[in-house]
XYZ file of C-alpha atoms in Angstrom:
702
model
C 71.117 48.824 71.502
C 70.045 50.382 75.118
C 70.527 53.861 75.453
C 73.327 55.500 77.493
C 70.732 57.713 79.691
C 69.869 55.014 82.293
C 73.280 54.547 83.199
C 73.693 58.652 83.574
C 70.439 58.437 85.816
C 71.931 55.629 88.065
C 75.416 57.647 88.371
C 73.252 60.882 89.106
C 71.357 59.252 91.930
C 74.419 57.906 93.437
C 76.171 61.558 92.981
C 73.082 63.212 94.555
C 73.307 60.773 97.473
C 77.041 61.633 98.006
C 76.086 65.429 97.884
C 73.289 65.096 100.172
C 75.429 63.059 103.005
C 78.303 65.707 102.708
C 75.472 68.458 102.945
C 73.966 66.772 106.112
C 77.214 65.720 107.566
C 79.024 69.101 106.922
C 76.093 71.069 107.931
C 75.741 69.069 111.193
C 79.368 69.601 112.166
C 79.279 73.253 111.343
C 76.159 74.171 113.072
C 77.744 71.919 116.459
C 80.767 74.016 116.181
C 79.169 77.203 115.712
C 76.479 76.786 119.001
C 79.183 75.356 120.981
C 82.328 77.714 120.270
C 84.456 74.927 119.123
C 87.251 75.007 116.809
C 87.623 73.232 113.798
C 90.350 72.756 110.868
C 87.949 74.691 108.654
C 85.840 77.933 109.396
C 82.525 76.813 110.678
C 80.731 79.619 108.481
C 82.922 78.089 105.536
C 81.699 74.573 106.304
C 78.455 75.917 106.563
C 78.577 77.566 102.943
C 80.287 74.321 101.375
C 77.160 72.328 103.022
C 74.781 74.745 101.431
C 76.216 74.625 98.049
C 76.428 70.924 97.974
C 72.752 70.887 98.953
C 72.226 73.141 95.689
C 74.261 71.057 93.466
C 72.206 67.747 94.687
C 69.438 69.420 93.025
C 70.883 69.581 89.701
C 72.113 65.970 90.305
C 68.342 64.512 91.116
C 67.184 66.768 88.352
C 69.369 64.938 85.791
C 68.234 61.507 87.039
C 64.702 62.771 86.539
C 65.452 63.879 83.055
C 67.083 60.514 82.054
C 63.732 58.385 82.939
C 61.449 60.661 81.274
C 64.083 60.793 78.313
C 63.914 56.703 78.744
C 60.127 56.964 78.342
C 60.026 59.200 75.540
C 62.581 57.211 73.467
C 60.922 53.662 74.327
C 63.847 52.375 76.104
C 62.275 49.079 77.354
C 65.752 47.888 78.390
C 64.703 49.909 81.732
C 62.483 47.489 83.646
C 60.535 50.873 85.032
C 59.627 51.876 81.382
C 58.863 48.368 80.257
C 56.197 48.097 82.934
C 54.646 51.545 82.561
C 54.650 52.450 78.863
C 54.243 51.377 75.574
C 54.848 52.747 71.925
C 51.058 53.652 71.203
C 50.788 55.664 74.552
C 50.243 59.365 74.100
C 53.266 61.797 74.850
C 51.271 63.256 77.781
C 51.152 60.034 79.479
C 54.717 58.952 78.798
C 55.570 62.173 80.744
C 53.416 61.012 83.385
C 55.093 57.515 83.583
C 57.529 59.395 85.988
C 55.061 59.038 89.030
C 53.065 56.028 87.869
C 54.606 53.636 89.608
C 56.822 52.950 92.950
C 60.274 53.770 91.802
C 59.163 56.757 89.654
C 57.121 58.387 92.287
C 60.043 58.194 94.808
C 62.022 59.796 92.209
C 59.549 62.471 91.854
C 59.580 62.635 95.697
C 63.305 63.040 95.805
C 63.259 65.751 93.009
C 60.492 67.807 94.607
C 62.450 67.740 97.846
C 65.533 68.802 96.073
C 63.817 71.705 94.318
C 62.442 72.896 98.006
C 65.619 72.611 99.168
C 67.132 74.498 96.146
C 64.895 77.516 96.976
C 65.179 77.336 100.605
C 69.292 77.691 100.298
C 68.865 80.413 97.632
C 66.759 82.413 100.251
C 69.040 81.633 103.189
C 69.849 85.130 103.962
C 66.297 85.909 105.448
C 68.078 84.111 108.547
C 71.421 82.296 107.950
C 71.500 80.339 110.989
C 68.061 79.051 110.911
C 68.140 78.271 107.116
C 71.330 76.336 107.862
C 69.452 74.088 110.319
C 66.327 73.836 108.221
C 68.640 72.898 105.293
C 70.509 70.341 107.175
C 67.278 68.697 108.418
C 66.169 68.602 104.578
C 69.405 66.981 103.722
C 68.757 64.153 106.432
C 65.243 63.629 104.673
C 66.541 63.586 101.106
C 69.186 60.993 102.141
C 66.607 58.597 103.148
C 64.657 58.644 99.827
C 67.893 58.607 97.969
C 68.927 55.689 99.678
C 65.671 53.993 98.720
C 66.309 55.063 95.016
C 69.900 53.504 94.995
C 69.328 50.269 96.930
C 65.766 49.371 97.373
C 63.929 50.536 94.665
C 66.080 51.852 91.633
C 64.088 53.337 88.778
C 66.714 52.490 86.148
C 67.047 48.505 86.764
C 67.404 46.744 83.651
C 64.903 44.145 82.659
C 65.849 40.469 83.642
C 68.254 39.081 80.943
C 69.200 42.341 79.594
C 67.136 41.888 76.274
C 64.630 44.578 75.423
C 61.310 43.707 74.612
C 59.732 45.355 71.351
C 56.943 46.856 73.190
C 56.093 47.690 76.630
C 53.077 46.620 78.959
C 51.539 49.911 78.855
C 50.184 52.474 81.391
C 47.747 51.587 83.982
C 44.041 52.674 81.923
C 43.048 54.386 85.135
C 46.045 56.638 84.681
C 45.118 57.541 81.019
C 43.190 60.520 81.932
C 43.948 64.125 81.497
C 43.944 64.880 85.249
C 46.437 62.343 86.078
C 49.074 64.304 84.506
C 48.683 66.998 87.159
C 47.102 65.443 89.957
C 49.884 63.331 91.335
C 52.440 65.971 90.853
C 49.992 68.364 92.748
C 49.539 65.999 95.392
C 53.387 65.410 96.110
C 54.073 69.264 96.114
C 51.808 69.250 99.140
C 53.067 66.059 100.459
C 56.791 67.032 100.283
C 56.204 70.728 100.809
C 55.565 70.189 104.242
C 59.239 69.004 104.873
C 59.958 72.653 104.869
C 57.889 73.889 107.832
C 58.949 70.801 109.619
C 62.550 71.494 108.982
C 61.967 75.096 110.270
C 60.043 74.369 113.449
C 62.579 71.153 114.344
C 65.532 73.678 113.548
C 64.133 76.596 115.632
C 63.244 74.106 118.692
C 67.298 72.691 118.345
C 68.514 76.297 118.464
C 65.990 77.603 121.026
C 64.916 80.199 118.237
C 63.898 83.450 120.011
C 60.303 84.881 119.127
C 58.092 83.802 116.591
C 60.224 84.768 113.464
C 60.410 81.220 112.121
C 56.517 81.359 111.971
C 57.014 84.035 109.758
C 59.581 82.774 107.564
C 57.531 79.671 107.161
C 53.700 81.038 106.834
C 53.878 81.358 102.897
C 55.708 77.903 102.915
C 53.018 76.589 104.554
C 50.180 78.279 102.671
C 51.411 77.450 99.318
C 52.096 73.820 100.567
C 48.520 73.666 101.789
C 47.297 74.911 98.834
C 48.975 72.369 96.708
C 47.645 69.630 98.740
C 44.324 70.877 98.807
C 44.302 71.130 94.762
C 45.758 67.555 94.549
C 42.884 66.240 96.818
C 40.254 67.900 94.755
C 41.813 66.867 91.497
C 41.864 63.376 92.649
C 38.183 63.987 93.851
C 37.352 64.993 90.280
C 39.356 62.149 88.582
C 37.567 59.487 90.697
C 34.429 61.086 89.594
C 35.006 61.159 85.941
C 36.618 57.967 85.648
C 35.702 55.419 87.869
C 32.247 55.550 87.080
C 30.648 54.886 90.282
C 28.791 58.188 90.283
C 30.827 59.575 93.590
C 33.835 61.553 94.082
C 34.847 60.458 97.659
C 34.641 56.866 98.879
C 36.916 56.966 102.096
C 39.380 54.737 99.969
C 42.511 54.087 102.221
C 44.915 56.393 99.570
C 42.090 59.040 99.652
C 42.260 59.074 103.332
C 46.107 59.093 103.457
C 46.226 62.257 101.501
C 43.223 63.963 103.894
C 45.044 63.307 107.204
C 47.961 65.517 106.729
C 45.181 68.155 105.178
C 43.553 67.917 108.403
C 46.500 68.601 110.831
C 47.952 71.249 108.319
C 44.644 73.035 108.556
C 44.843 72.938 112.328
C 48.248 74.291 112.198
C 47.406 77.313 109.966
C 44.639 78.177 112.327
C 46.433 77.678 115.757
C 49.528 79.160 114.947
C 47.935 82.560 114.695
C 47.300 82.348 118.557
C 51.129 81.749 118.953
C 51.599 84.791 116.669
C 49.100 86.939 118.165
C 49.060 85.630 121.929
C 52.239 83.704 122.197
C 49.974 80.685 122.953
C 50.053 76.866 122.095
C 53.722 76.900 121.222
C 54.261 73.367 121.840
C 50.813 72.191 120.509
C 51.946 73.942 117.062
C 55.420 72.334 117.082
C 53.662 68.885 117.366
C 51.055 69.753 114.543
C 53.872 70.244 112.375
C 55.660 67.255 113.040
C 52.576 65.346 113.003
C 51.738 66.929 109.872
C 54.899 65.563 108.400
C 54.955 62.169 109.867
C 51.094 61.905 107.962
C 53.047 62.722 104.762
C 55.463 59.971 105.034
C 52.708 57.641 106.064
C 50.605 58.793 103.312
C 53.660 57.902 100.569
C 54.000 54.739 102.359
C 50.265 53.799 101.957
C 50.154 54.804 98.321
C 53.512 53.069 97.291
C 54.222 49.940 99.493
C 50.940 48.223 99.356
C 50.160 48.175 102.807
C 46.564 48.865 102.099
C 44.388 47.610 99.010
C 43.290 50.740 97.064
C 42.308 51.603 93.692
C 44.384 54.442 93.817
C 47.367 52.556 94.960
C 48.996 51.579 91.565
C 52.339 49.876 93.105
C 53.063 47.309 95.302
C 56.287 46.372 97.088
C 58.156 45.575 100.344
C 59.523 48.829 100.842
C 56.926 49.668 104.009
C 59.638 48.486 106.642
C 62.036 51.179 105.360
C 59.204 53.961 105.644
C 58.281 52.336 109.163
C 61.827 52.522 110.159
C 61.943 56.136 109.013
C 58.838 57.221 110.914
C 60.052 55.735 113.983
C 63.570 57.823 113.724
C 61.466 60.878 112.942
C 59.312 60.643 115.922
C 62.108 59.843 118.391
C 64.439 62.746 117.342
C 61.045 65.000 117.315
C 60.528 63.705 121.003
C 63.856 64.030 122.313
C 64.138 67.459 120.604
C 60.946 68.557 122.423
C 61.591 67.085 125.916
C 64.941 68.475 125.935
C 63.782 72.034 124.822
C 60.295 71.942 126.308
C 61.010 74.925 128.665
C 61.543 77.224 125.655
C 57.912 76.454 124.567
C 56.237 77.900 127.899
C 53.043 79.750 126.787
C 53.103 83.869 127.405
C 49.411 84.024 128.057
C 46.573 81.741 129.118
C 42.991 81.387 127.649
C 40.993 84.218 129.277
C 37.412 83.333 127.892
C 35.718 80.653 126.407
C 33.526 83.137 124.410
C 36.930 84.653 122.257
C 38.738 84.008 119.038
C 41.404 81.893 120.932
C 38.553 79.469 122.323
C 37.264 79.136 118.618
C 40.525 78.165 117.470
C 41.180 75.772 120.133
C 37.908 74.096 119.559
C 38.602 74.113 115.718
C 41.939 72.373 116.437
C 40.169 69.764 118.377
C 37.617 69.085 115.919
C 40.141 68.445 113.263
C 42.154 66.325 115.413
C 39.236 64.434 116.303
C 38.252 63.992 112.622
C 42.041 62.967 111.888
C 42.027 60.452 114.621
C 38.982 58.807 113.397
C 40.289 58.831 109.755
C 43.413 57.354 110.558
C 42.047 54.580 112.846
C 39.395 53.366 110.176
C 42.352 53.703 107.573
C 44.712 51.415 109.612
C 42.100 49.099 111.140
C 42.173 46.364 108.354
C 46.273 46.412 108.960
C 45.757 46.343 112.727
C 43.082 43.719 112.656
C 45.209 41.317 110.020
C 48.089 41.703 112.532
C 46.148 40.899 115.865
C 43.357 38.381 114.390
C 44.986 37.109 110.945
C 42.317 38.508 108.892
C 41.367 41.880 107.388
C 38.342 43.835 108.778
C 37.704 46.922 106.464
C 36.072 49.939 107.527
C 33.398 51.091 105.087
C 31.885 54.676 104.309
C 29.135 54.327 106.662
C 31.844 54.221 109.543
C 33.435 57.111 108.189
C 30.120 59.301 107.293
C 28.824 58.772 111.067
C 31.927 60.748 112.379
C 33.095 63.067 109.388
C 29.414 64.389 108.798
C 28.876 65.740 112.230
C 32.513 66.919 112.401
C 32.065 68.859 108.869
C 29.103 70.575 110.211
C 30.899 71.655 113.423
C 33.610 73.211 111.360
C 30.974 74.956 109.052
C 29.578 76.220 112.444
C 33.009 77.206 113.834
C 33.633 78.845 110.549
C 30.881 81.289 110.758
C 31.379 81.887 114.895
C 35.263 82.417 115.104
C 35.655 85.687 113.012
C 32.673 87.332 114.751
C 34.504 87.176 118.264
C 37.180 89.262 119.367
C 40.536 88.051 120.961
C 40.749 87.601 124.656
C 37.020 88.280 125.534
C 33.915 89.178 123.561
C 31.301 91.426 124.901
C 27.536 90.438 125.009
C 26.675 93.874 123.212
C 29.334 92.708 120.394
C 27.708 89.146 120.156
C 24.268 90.452 119.794
C 25.392 93.105 117.149
C 27.425 90.646 115.078
C 25.542 87.404 115.304
C 21.749 88.607 114.678
C 22.089 88.600 111.123
C 23.801 85.070 110.702
C 21.052 83.953 112.620
C 18.417 85.324 110.906
C 19.836 83.880 107.691
C 20.066 80.373 109.144
C 16.214 80.213 110.365
C 15.262 81.973 106.964
C 17.104 79.495 104.863
C 15.795 76.499 106.879
C 12.073 77.839 106.505
C 12.474 78.497 102.975
C 13.635 75.029 101.907
C 11.292 73.427 104.157
C 8.406 75.440 102.296
C 10.098 74.442 98.769
C 9.579 70.803 99.777
C 12.962 69.851 101.246
C 11.445 67.870 104.151
C 13.886 64.932 104.890
C 12.251 63.594 108.131
C 9.324 62.114 105.722
C 12.105 59.883 103.392
C 13.062 56.374 104.419
C 16.566 57.662 104.833
C 16.112 60.684 106.902
C 19.286 61.392 108.381
C 21.222 62.277 105.606
C 18.762 64.871 104.088
C 18.303 66.282 107.880
C 22.284 66.714 107.846
C 21.983 68.235 104.232
C 19.221 70.382 105.669
C 21.364 71.698 108.488
C 24.300 72.112 106.084
C 22.386 74.501 103.818
C 21.260 76.527 106.953
C 24.650 76.777 108.390
C 25.975 77.536 105.066
C 23.625 80.568 104.663
C 24.618 81.837 107.948
C 28.316 81.591 107.493
C 28.248 83.379 103.952
C 25.900 86.296 105.906
C 28.694 86.567 108.460
C 31.376 86.823 105.810
C 29.627 89.374 103.710
C 28.547 91.402 106.888
C 32.441 91.446 107.657
C 33.311 92.901 104.257
C 30.452 95.210 104.194
C 31.270 96.623 107.473
C 34.692 97.186 106.778
C 34.061 98.362 103.183
C 31.810 101.236 105.109
C 34.737 102.222 107.164
C 36.894 102.803 104.361
C 34.166 104.555 102.330
C 33.838 107.064 105.192
C 37.507 107.315 105.415
C 38.172 107.923 101.795
C 34.831 108.732 100.004
C 35.253 105.814 97.402
C 32.268 103.651 96.105
C 31.674 100.559 98.120
C 33.482 98.201 95.578
C 36.510 100.555 95.570
C 36.388 100.432 99.317
C 36.066 96.630 99.638
C 39.300 96.317 97.450
C 41.245 98.602 99.560
C 40.025 96.623 102.627
C 41.256 93.447 101.232
C 44.611 95.063 100.309
C 45.014 96.666 103.506
C 44.760 93.145 105.302
C 45.250 90.368 102.522
C 45.900 87.638 105.006
C 42.424 88.283 107.004
C 40.096 89.072 104.156
C 42.041 85.995 101.901
C 41.296 83.859 104.952
C 37.593 85.125 104.841
C 37.417 83.842 100.998
C 38.899 80.538 101.672
C 36.152 80.241 104.223
C 33.592 81.002 101.908
C 34.980 78.547 99.353
C 35.100 75.859 102.022
C 31.398 76.549 102.789
C 30.203 76.453 99.101
C 32.354 73.059 98.700
C 30.144 71.664 101.813
C 26.921 72.982 100.000
C 27.875 70.793 97.025
C 28.646 68.071 99.249
C 25.425 68.008 101.085
C 23.765 67.550 97.748
C 24.517 63.989 97.608
C 21.811 63.562 100.080
C 19.610 63.719 97.097
C 21.305 61.538 94.495
C 19.175 59.219 92.329
C 20.307 56.542 89.988
C 18.874 54.015 87.440
C 20.131 51.390 85.395
C 18.681 49.691 82.109
C 19.607 47.488 79.208
C 19.141 49.535 76.126
C 18.545 48.819 72.391
C 17.954 51.145 69.501
C 15.331 53.477 70.587
C 14.702 52.483 74.109
C 14.788 55.189 76.868
C 15.210 56.037 80.419
C 13.334 58.323 82.530
C 14.822 60.157 85.583
C 13.375 62.966 87.405
C 12.223 65.205 84.104
C 15.359 63.626 82.242
C 14.571 61.327 79.322
C 17.846 59.710 77.849
C 17.127 57.867 74.324
C 19.698 55.377 72.786
C 20.281 56.504 69.468
C 22.955 53.749 68.561
C 25.817 51.783 69.770
C 28.913 50.579 68.327
C 32.727 49.869 68.673
C 35.792 51.488 67.546
C 39.455 50.747 67.757
C 43.045 52.566 67.931
C 46.681 51.447 68.339
C 46.203 52.036 71.997
C 42.648 50.607 72.869
C 39.344 49.191 71.709
C 36.382 50.946 72.744
C 32.609 50.262 73.161
C 30.418 53.434 73.316
C 26.787 54.259 72.929
C 25.251 57.513 71.556
C 22.658 58.801 73.575
C 20.256 61.835 73.304
C 19.160 63.504 76.446
C 15.662 65.358 76.681
C 14.495 67.712 79.402
C 10.564 68.054 79.273
C 9.945 68.133 75.518
C 13.386 69.862 74.648
C 16.658 67.896 73.416
C 19.463 69.424 75.466
C 22.684 67.520 74.654
C 23.850 64.349 73.248
C 26.271 62.071 75.480
C 28.509 59.169 74.561
C 29.675 57.224 77.325
C 32.378 54.585 76.687
C 34.024 51.412 77.907
C 37.976 51.010 76.702
C 39.912 47.702 76.687
C 43.664 48.702 76.271
C 45.534 46.222 74.331
C 48.743 46.476 76.025
C 47.753 46.017 79.942
C 44.910 43.864 78.770
C 42.635 46.125 81.260
C 39.346 47.798 80.986
C 38.437 51.446 81.727
C 35.187 53.592 81.934
C 34.891 56.986 80.308
C 31.879 58.621 81.805
C 29.762 61.052 79.857
C 28.453 64.213 82.089
C 26.185 66.795 81.541
C 26.584 69.451 84.104
C 24.376 72.412 85.248
C 24.745 74.423 88.462
C 21.848 72.786 89.644
C 22.852 69.074 88.907
C 24.842 66.490 87.184
C 23.282 64.124 84.490
C 26.064 61.335 85.027
C 25.825 58.197 82.340
C 28.016 55.162 82.579
C 28.164 52.532 79.920
C 28.546 49.314 82.253
C 29.255 46.622 79.498
C 26.985 44.501 77.321
C 24.891 41.881 78.215
C 26.469 38.742 76.814
C 23.101 37.055 75.811
C 21.657 40.104 73.820
C 24.863 41.935 73.191
C 22.966 45.142 74.046
C 24.526 47.970 76.109
C 23.762 48.123 79.622
C 23.522 52.061 80.919
C 23.628 53.404 84.209
C 22.282 56.982 84.802
C 22.886 58.930 88.248
C 21.268 62.637 88.872
C 23.723 64.272 91.175
C 22.729 67.708 92.816
C 25.213 70.354 93.344
C 28.138 68.594 92.193
C 29.642 71.939 90.082
C 29.293 73.755 93.490
C 32.162 71.518 94.742
C 34.467 72.573 92.033
C 33.343 76.334 92.429
C 34.105 76.187 95.951
C 37.645 74.778 94.958
C 38.247 77.699 92.772
C 37.216 80.177 95.594
C 39.765 78.604 97.989
C 42.328 78.992 95.499
C 41.861 82.551 94.951
C 41.435 83.375 98.499
C 44.605 81.555 99.005
C 46.349 83.594 96.663
C 44.807 86.821 98.400
C 46.244 85.959 101.799
C 49.648 85.406 100.108
C 49.780 88.766 98.717
C 51.620 91.351 100.864
C 49.395 93.784 102.485
C 49.214 97.490 101.231
C 51.579 99.623 103.179
C 50.053 102.504 105.313
C 49.714 105.616 103.216
C 51.463 108.758 104.203
C 50.008 112.423 104.483
C 52.024 115.722 104.391
C 51.095 118.018 107.378
C 51.854 121.872 107.339
C 53.375 122.877 110.898
C 52.779 126.429 112.374
C 53.897 127.852 115.428
C 50.022 127.155 116.732
C 50.196 123.375 115.381
C 50.737 120.640 117.828
C 53.898 119.138 117.319
C 53.536 116.014 114.710
C 56.469 114.672 112.768
C 56.108 115.203 108.901
C 55.058 112.472 106.642
C 53.619 110.538 109.466
C 51.632 107.393 108.950
C 47.941 108.151 108.327
C 46.206 106.972 111.535
C 43.461 104.182 110.868
C 40.235 105.196 112.820
C 39.290 103.039 115.955
C 37.556 100.602 113.936
C 40.736 99.530 112.427
C 42.603 98.550 115.160
C 45.574 95.759 115.560
C 43.768 93.552 113.295
C 43.825 95.866 109.978
C 39.999 95.588 109.659
C 36.883 95.944 111.590
C 37.267 95.413 115.086
C 34.493 93.019 116.495
């Protein structure tokens, strides 16, 4: 007998659709009445408030639907077609929970629920600016109506199995998804995707109402940073999953779905940088609006690529015909954005112009141009198979060499700008300032290059010299950027130390607390450079493959891997082949590794479980490739991947730096002043005046 929860879930989605439609219509009518001064039968303010409350109620309704689907998974309700195709009785509880996003219908429900959750928080915090929040709430409701229409009519998650007779067991979860990181990677990625809806809604709403000043940017700054952080974590968790599960020795293969997540990250990063020019100098207003519009459109495109089957990808776990829905939705969004921009373009006039190419403004501009060039290249390479099939009738795929030819030089240019930008002043930078601030980073670049070449890093002697030369340049530039960042911290801490007599460490902490946004940004830049250093290590990867019997060994660059045994095992969920390998470095045994190859009985699919021995210098990465059908002996492939751990360390630094940047800065201290007849007139309890070195930026003046 089927559980009643699927019916409850379907009703909850229908109720959410009704509530969101009411939120959209009532919000639009109330804002129209308020902006035009028209009288309605109901007070526009009261109508606006009921719209807000209906939006809050829609979150509860969508939450009920999500709970119903998860309940069906945990209670093995195979009368629900979605549950039948994505779970089975032997599946671990954590992976039953992840069934929510393992297929098309569930992932769309996750999208709708996260959007409702973001809208719930926005509507609770509506008093930061009631009118602007009402515009943003109405726009979010319009987006949510689209996803709820999909869930109700095009991709219902609670559809009953054909015939209505529930099978005894399900078909199981895709083996590639049965890995711990896949419990958090997709939700993290979707938190990033969906989160960009909020700054998009505020930007479009601010433009519609001709919002004065830059307050909408201040309201959405934390929204944007948190969303960017979620997307960054989601992308990097996906990289680690690909590295640990797919068994190809890499972490980024320019797969279409990988690219789809990378595209909004590029434009979102550009927005976070260029919006500072609007805050500080009133510049690039139209540019920033289109950056956030484009970022939101790219998140919709990414969802379309992941769930519609538009492109072939190891990451795309669903195939469907809902691509036309997404395409139509994107066209509508673009038309609305374009019309609003053209109608209100006079509101976006810049207050200042670029005064010098040697300035912080110019560094932000070049940063944006490079990021957008990278975005266009990745987008072109990702969609080219679709375009070629449409034009020629056959798919032409762009492989990693195409992307690497552009991405590697672009990445090096970004590292360079990461080091240069913070050393430049707003408006214009004097020659004296350039000499003072650039001498140490330049010395670090040259010294690093010389030391590496003296230690034997001479890639021009290799057969494939290009990758090694790029890596050498990356290491040298990275050293320069790190030196520049540390110099900024030391310079600022020195000023604080003079001012407060604290030690250098305490002064550095005070410095960061006084301007968390600036120095949190420096930490993020430091983390990005560390990541790039880890990525550059791939230029020196090595690998070897061998069929191994008992006692056979593989030697690779000082490592010796000896096969001690190989065997088979099974449980209710899968059968496994594995090998037991001793690892020696020099003459010392350092670890034992057990690579596996699993066969999942429910889905009749195989999966690789990679064995990795990691150090800060390199990863020893071992894959069980299968058995030779003639000898029944395992085929083992070994990779030696330098510096991979620095990628994950860099991600940790980025997360820490983002949290620092989100913390409100320390408020200025106060001091009491004794006023006598001979004292100059000064108000009591006046704020402590920062020394000249701490001008408007709250940090050392460059």
